[in-house]
Coordinates of C-alpha atoms in Angstrom, one line a residue:
X207 CA -8.7 7.4 -20.6
X208 CA -9.7 3.9 -21.5
X209 CA -10.2 2.7 -17.9
X210 CA -12.5 3.5 -15.1
X211 CA -10.5 4.1 -12.0
X212 CA -12.0 3.5 -8.5
X213 CA -9.9 4.3 -5.4
X214 CA -11.2 2.6 -2.3
X215 CA -10.3 3.6 1.2
X216 CA -8.8 0.7 3.1
X217 CA -11.6 -0.4 5.4
X218 CA -11.3 1.5 8.7
X219 CA -9.2 4.2 7.1
X220 CA -9.9 7.5 5.3
X221 CA -13.7 8.2 5.3
X222 CA -14.8 4.6 5.6
X223 CA -16.6 3.4 8.8
X224 CA -14.5 2.3 11.7
X225 CA -13.9 -1.4 11.9
X226 CA -15.4 -3.3 14.8
X227 CA -12.6 -5.9 14.4
X228 CA -9.7 -4.9 16.7
X229 CA -7.2 -7.2 15.0
X230 CA -8.1 -7.3 11.3
X231 CA -6.4 -9.6 8.8
X232 CA -5.4 -9.1 5.2
X233 CA -8.0 -11.7 4.2
X234 CA -10.6 -9.7 6.1
X235 CA -9.7 -6.5 4.3
X236 CA -9.8 -8.3 1.0
X237 CA -13.2 -9.7 1.7
X238 CA -14.7 -6.3 2.4
X239 CA -13.1 -4.7 -0.6
X240 CA -14.3 -7.6 -2.8
X241 CA -17.9 -6.7 -1.8
X242 CA -17.2 -3.1 -2.8
X243 CA -15.7 -4.2 -6.1
X244 CA -18.7 -6.4 -6.8
X245 CA -21.0 -3.4 -6.8
X246 CA -19.3 -2.4 -10.1
X247 CA -19.8 -5.8 -11.6
X248 CA -16.5 -5.8 -13.5
X249 CA -15.8 -8.4 -16.1
X250 CA -12.1 -7.6 -16.0
X251 CA -10.1 -5.4 -13.7
X252 CA -6.6 -4.2 -12.8
X253 CA -5.7 -4.4 -9.2
X254 CA -3.4 -1.7 -7.8
X255 CA -2.0 -1.5 -4.3
X256 CA 0.9 0.3 -2.5
X257 CA 2.5 -0.8 0.7
X258 CA -0.2 -2.3 2.9
X259 CA -2.5 -2.0 -0.1
X260 CA -0.1 -4.2 -2.1
X261 CA -0.8 -7.1 0.3
X262 CA -4.5 -6.6 0.0
X263 CA -4.3 -6.5 -3.8
X264 CA -2.2 -9.7 -3.7
X265 CA -4.9 -11.4 -1.6
X266 CA -7.6 -10.3 -4.0
X267 CA -5.6 -11.4 -7.1
X268 CA -5.1 -14.9 -5.7
X269 CA -8.5 -15.3 -4.2
X270 CA -11.9 -13.6 -4.7
X271 CA -11.0 -11.7 -7.9
X272 CA -8.7 -14.4 -9.5
X273 CA -11.2 -14.9 -12.4
X274 CA -11.5 -11.2 -13.3
X275 CA -8.0 -9.8 -12.5
X276 CA -6.2 -9.0 -15.7
X277 CA -3.1 -8.0 -13.8
X278 CA -1.8 -6.7 -10.5
X279 CA 0.3 -3.6 -10.0
X280 CA 2.1 -3.6 -6.7
X281 CA 4.3 -0.8 -5.2
X282 CA 6.4 -1.2 -2.1
X283 CA 5.5 -4.8 -1.4
X284 CA 5.6 -5.6 2.3
X285 CA 7.7 -8.7 1.9
X286 CA 9.5 -8.4 5.3
X287 CA 12.1 -10.4 7.1
X288 CA 11.5 -11.3 10.8
X289 CA 14.0 -8.6 11.7
X290 CA 12.2 -6.0 9.7
X291 CA 8.9 -6.8 11.2
X292 CA 10.4 -6.5 14.6
X293 CA 11.8 -3.1 13.8
X294 CA 8.6 -1.8 12.2
X295 CA 6.5 -3.0 15.1
X296 CA 8.7 -0.9 17.4
X297 CA 7.9 2.3 15.4
X298 CA 4.4 1.6 14.2
X299 CA 2.1 1.0 17.1
X300 CA -1.0 2.3 18.8
X301 CA -0.7 6.0 19.3
X302 CA -1.4 8.2 22.2
X303 CA -3.4 11.4 21.9
X304 CA -1.5 14.0 24.0
X305 CA -3.4 16.7 25.8
X306 CA -1.2 19.5 24.4
X307 CA -1.4 18.3 20.8
X308 CA 2.3 17.5 20.6
X309 CA 1.5 14.1 18.9
X310 CA 0.8 16.1 15.7
X311 CA 4.3 17.5 15.6
X312 CA 5.8 14.1 16.7
X313 CA 4.1 12.3 13.8
X314 CA 5.0 15.1 11.4
X315 CA 8.7 14.7 12.3
X316 CA 8.6 10.9 12.1
X317 CA 7.0 10.9 8.7
X318 CA 9.4 13.6 7.4
X319 CA 12.3 11.5 8.5
X320 CA 10.9 8.3 6.9
X321 CA 9.9 10.0 3.6
X322 CA 12.9 12.4 3.3
X323 CA 13.5 16.0 4.2
X324 CA 12.8 17.0 0.6
X325 CA 9.2 15.8 0.7
X326 CA 6.7 18.4 -0.3
X327 CA 5.0 19.8 2.9
X328 CA 1.7 19.5 1.1
X329 CA 2.2 15.7 0.8
X330 CA 3.2 15.4 4.4
X331 CA 0.1 17.4 5.4
X332 CA -2.1 15.1 3.3
X333 CA -0.7 12.0 4.8
X334 CA -0.9 13.4 8.4
X335 CA -4.5 14.4 8.0
X336 CA -5.4 10.9 6.7
X337 CA -3.5 9.3 9.7
X338 CA -5.2 11.5 12.2
X339 CA -8.6 10.5 11.0
X340 CA -8.0 7.1 12.5
X341 CA -5.1 7.9 14.8
X342 CA -5.6 5.4 17.6
X343 CA -6.1 2.6 15.0
X344 CA -3.7 3.7 12.3
X345 CA -1.4 0.8 13.1
X346 CA -4.0 -1.9 12.5
X347 CA -3.4 -2.5 8.8
X348 CA 0.3 -2.7 9.4
X349 CA -0.2 -5.3 12.0
X350 CA -2.4 -7.3 9.6
X351 CA 0.3 -7.2 7.0
X352 CA 3.0 -8.3 9.6
X353 CA 0.9 -11.4 10.2
X354 CA 0.3 -12.1 6.5
X355 CA 2.4 -14.7 4.6
X356 CA 3.4 -12.3 1.9
X357 CA 5.7 -14.7 0.1
X358 CA 3.0 -17.4 -0.2
X359 CA 0.5 -14.8 -1.3
X360 CA 2.8 -13.6 -4.1
X361 CA 3.6 -17.1 -5.3
X362 CA -0.1 -17.9 -5.6
X363 CA -0.9 -15.0 -8.0
X364 CA -1.6 -16.3 -11.5
X365 CA -2.0 -13.0 -13.4
X366 CA 0.8 -10.8 -14.7
X367 CA 2.4 -8.6 -12.1
X368 CA 4.1 -5.2 -12.3
X369 CA 6.3 -4.3 -9.4
X370 CA 6.8 -0.5 -9.6
X371 CA 8.3 2.0 -7.3
X372 CA 10.6 5.0 -7.0
X373 CA 14.1 3.6 -6.4
X374 CA 14.4 5.8 -3.3
X375 CA 11.3 4.3 -1.6
X376 CA 12.0 2.5 1.7
X377 CA 10.4 -0.6 0.4
X378 CA 12.1 -0.6 -3.0
X379 CA 14.4 -3.4 -1.8
X380 CA 11.3 -5.4 -1.0
X381 CA 10.1 -5.0 -4.6
X382 CA 13.4 -6.5 -5.7
X383 CA 12.9 -9.4 -3.4
X384 CA 9.4 -9.9 -4.7
X385 CA 10.9 -10.1 -8.2
X386 CA 13.0 -13.0 -7.1
X387 CA 9.9 -14.9 -6.0
X388 CA 8.1 -13.9 -9.3
X389 CA 10.6 -14.4 -12.1
X390 CA 7.9 -13.6 -14.7
X391 CA 7.0 -10.3 -13.1
X392 CA 8.0 -6.9 -14.5
X393 CA 10.1 -4.8 -12.1
X394 CA 10.2 -1.1 -12.8
X395 CA 12.1 1.1 -10.3
X396 CA 12.0 4.8 -11.4
X397 CA 15.4 6.5 -11.0
X398 CA 15.8 9.7 -8.9
X399 CA 12.4 9.3 -7.3
X400 CA 11.7 8.7 -3.6
X401 CA 8.8 6.9 -2.1
X402 CA 5.0 7.4 -2.4
X403 CA 5.2 7.2 -6.2
X404 CA 1.5 7.4 -6.7
X405 CA 1.4 10.7 -4.8
X406 CA 4.6 12.3 -6.0
X407 CA 4.2 11.4 -9.6
X408 CA 0.6 10.4 -10.3
X409 CA 0.8 11.0 -14.0
X410 CA 3.8 8.7 -14.4
X411 CA 2.2 6.1 -12.1
X412 CA -1.1 6.2 -14.1
X413 CA 0.8 6.0 -17.4
X414 CA 2.8 2.9 -16.3
X415 CA -0.4 1.2 -15.1
X416 CA -2.2 2.0 -18.3
X417 CA 0.7 0.6 -20.5
X418 CA 1.1 -2.6 -18.4
X419 CA -2.7 -3.2 -18.3
X420 CA -2.9 -2.8 -22.1
X421 CA -0.1 -5.3 -22.6
X422 CA -1.7 -7.8 -20.2
X423 CA -5.1 -7.6 -21.9
X424 CA -3.7 -8.2 -25.4

């Protein structure tokens, strides 16, 4: 209601074509998505991204779409310390396809541990299917984000920023850190909600985006 919503697959993920680039960058992802956005010829737009997508949205907001971005909505900003990057690199890496299919259950258990035992199995299934579509390369966007200067990217964004997440999301502390870099940003952490806000509570997520976008455009 009031906005046209377009959800792009991150290049190389979902049902998009495989990337020929083995070591993509956040800037490269943003360049490809900018070409996709241009097909809609927007005069104004709201950029929304979660986790790795938050880095890509940030790069678009400070670069190619700086003139048309009314605001940016970021969830689970990957603003990591060196220690965090080292840890995540140890658990997010190129995967091996096992002959007996045991990698399916291994990934299911890992995701269940990360997202919480109370996660709806349907949500876990959705995430696992998406991951398996690009299984051998599912780590690439994470690697791109680990190499990206997230702090510099955030501080270059000129439009209003909403930092929104469930307070139980693993990256909710990163959103708090991002707020410290962006004193004028709005921070909204939803109580009693875990991660994956856009999937767990899509109506709430859409409502918050709608409200913030309207405020930013007035």
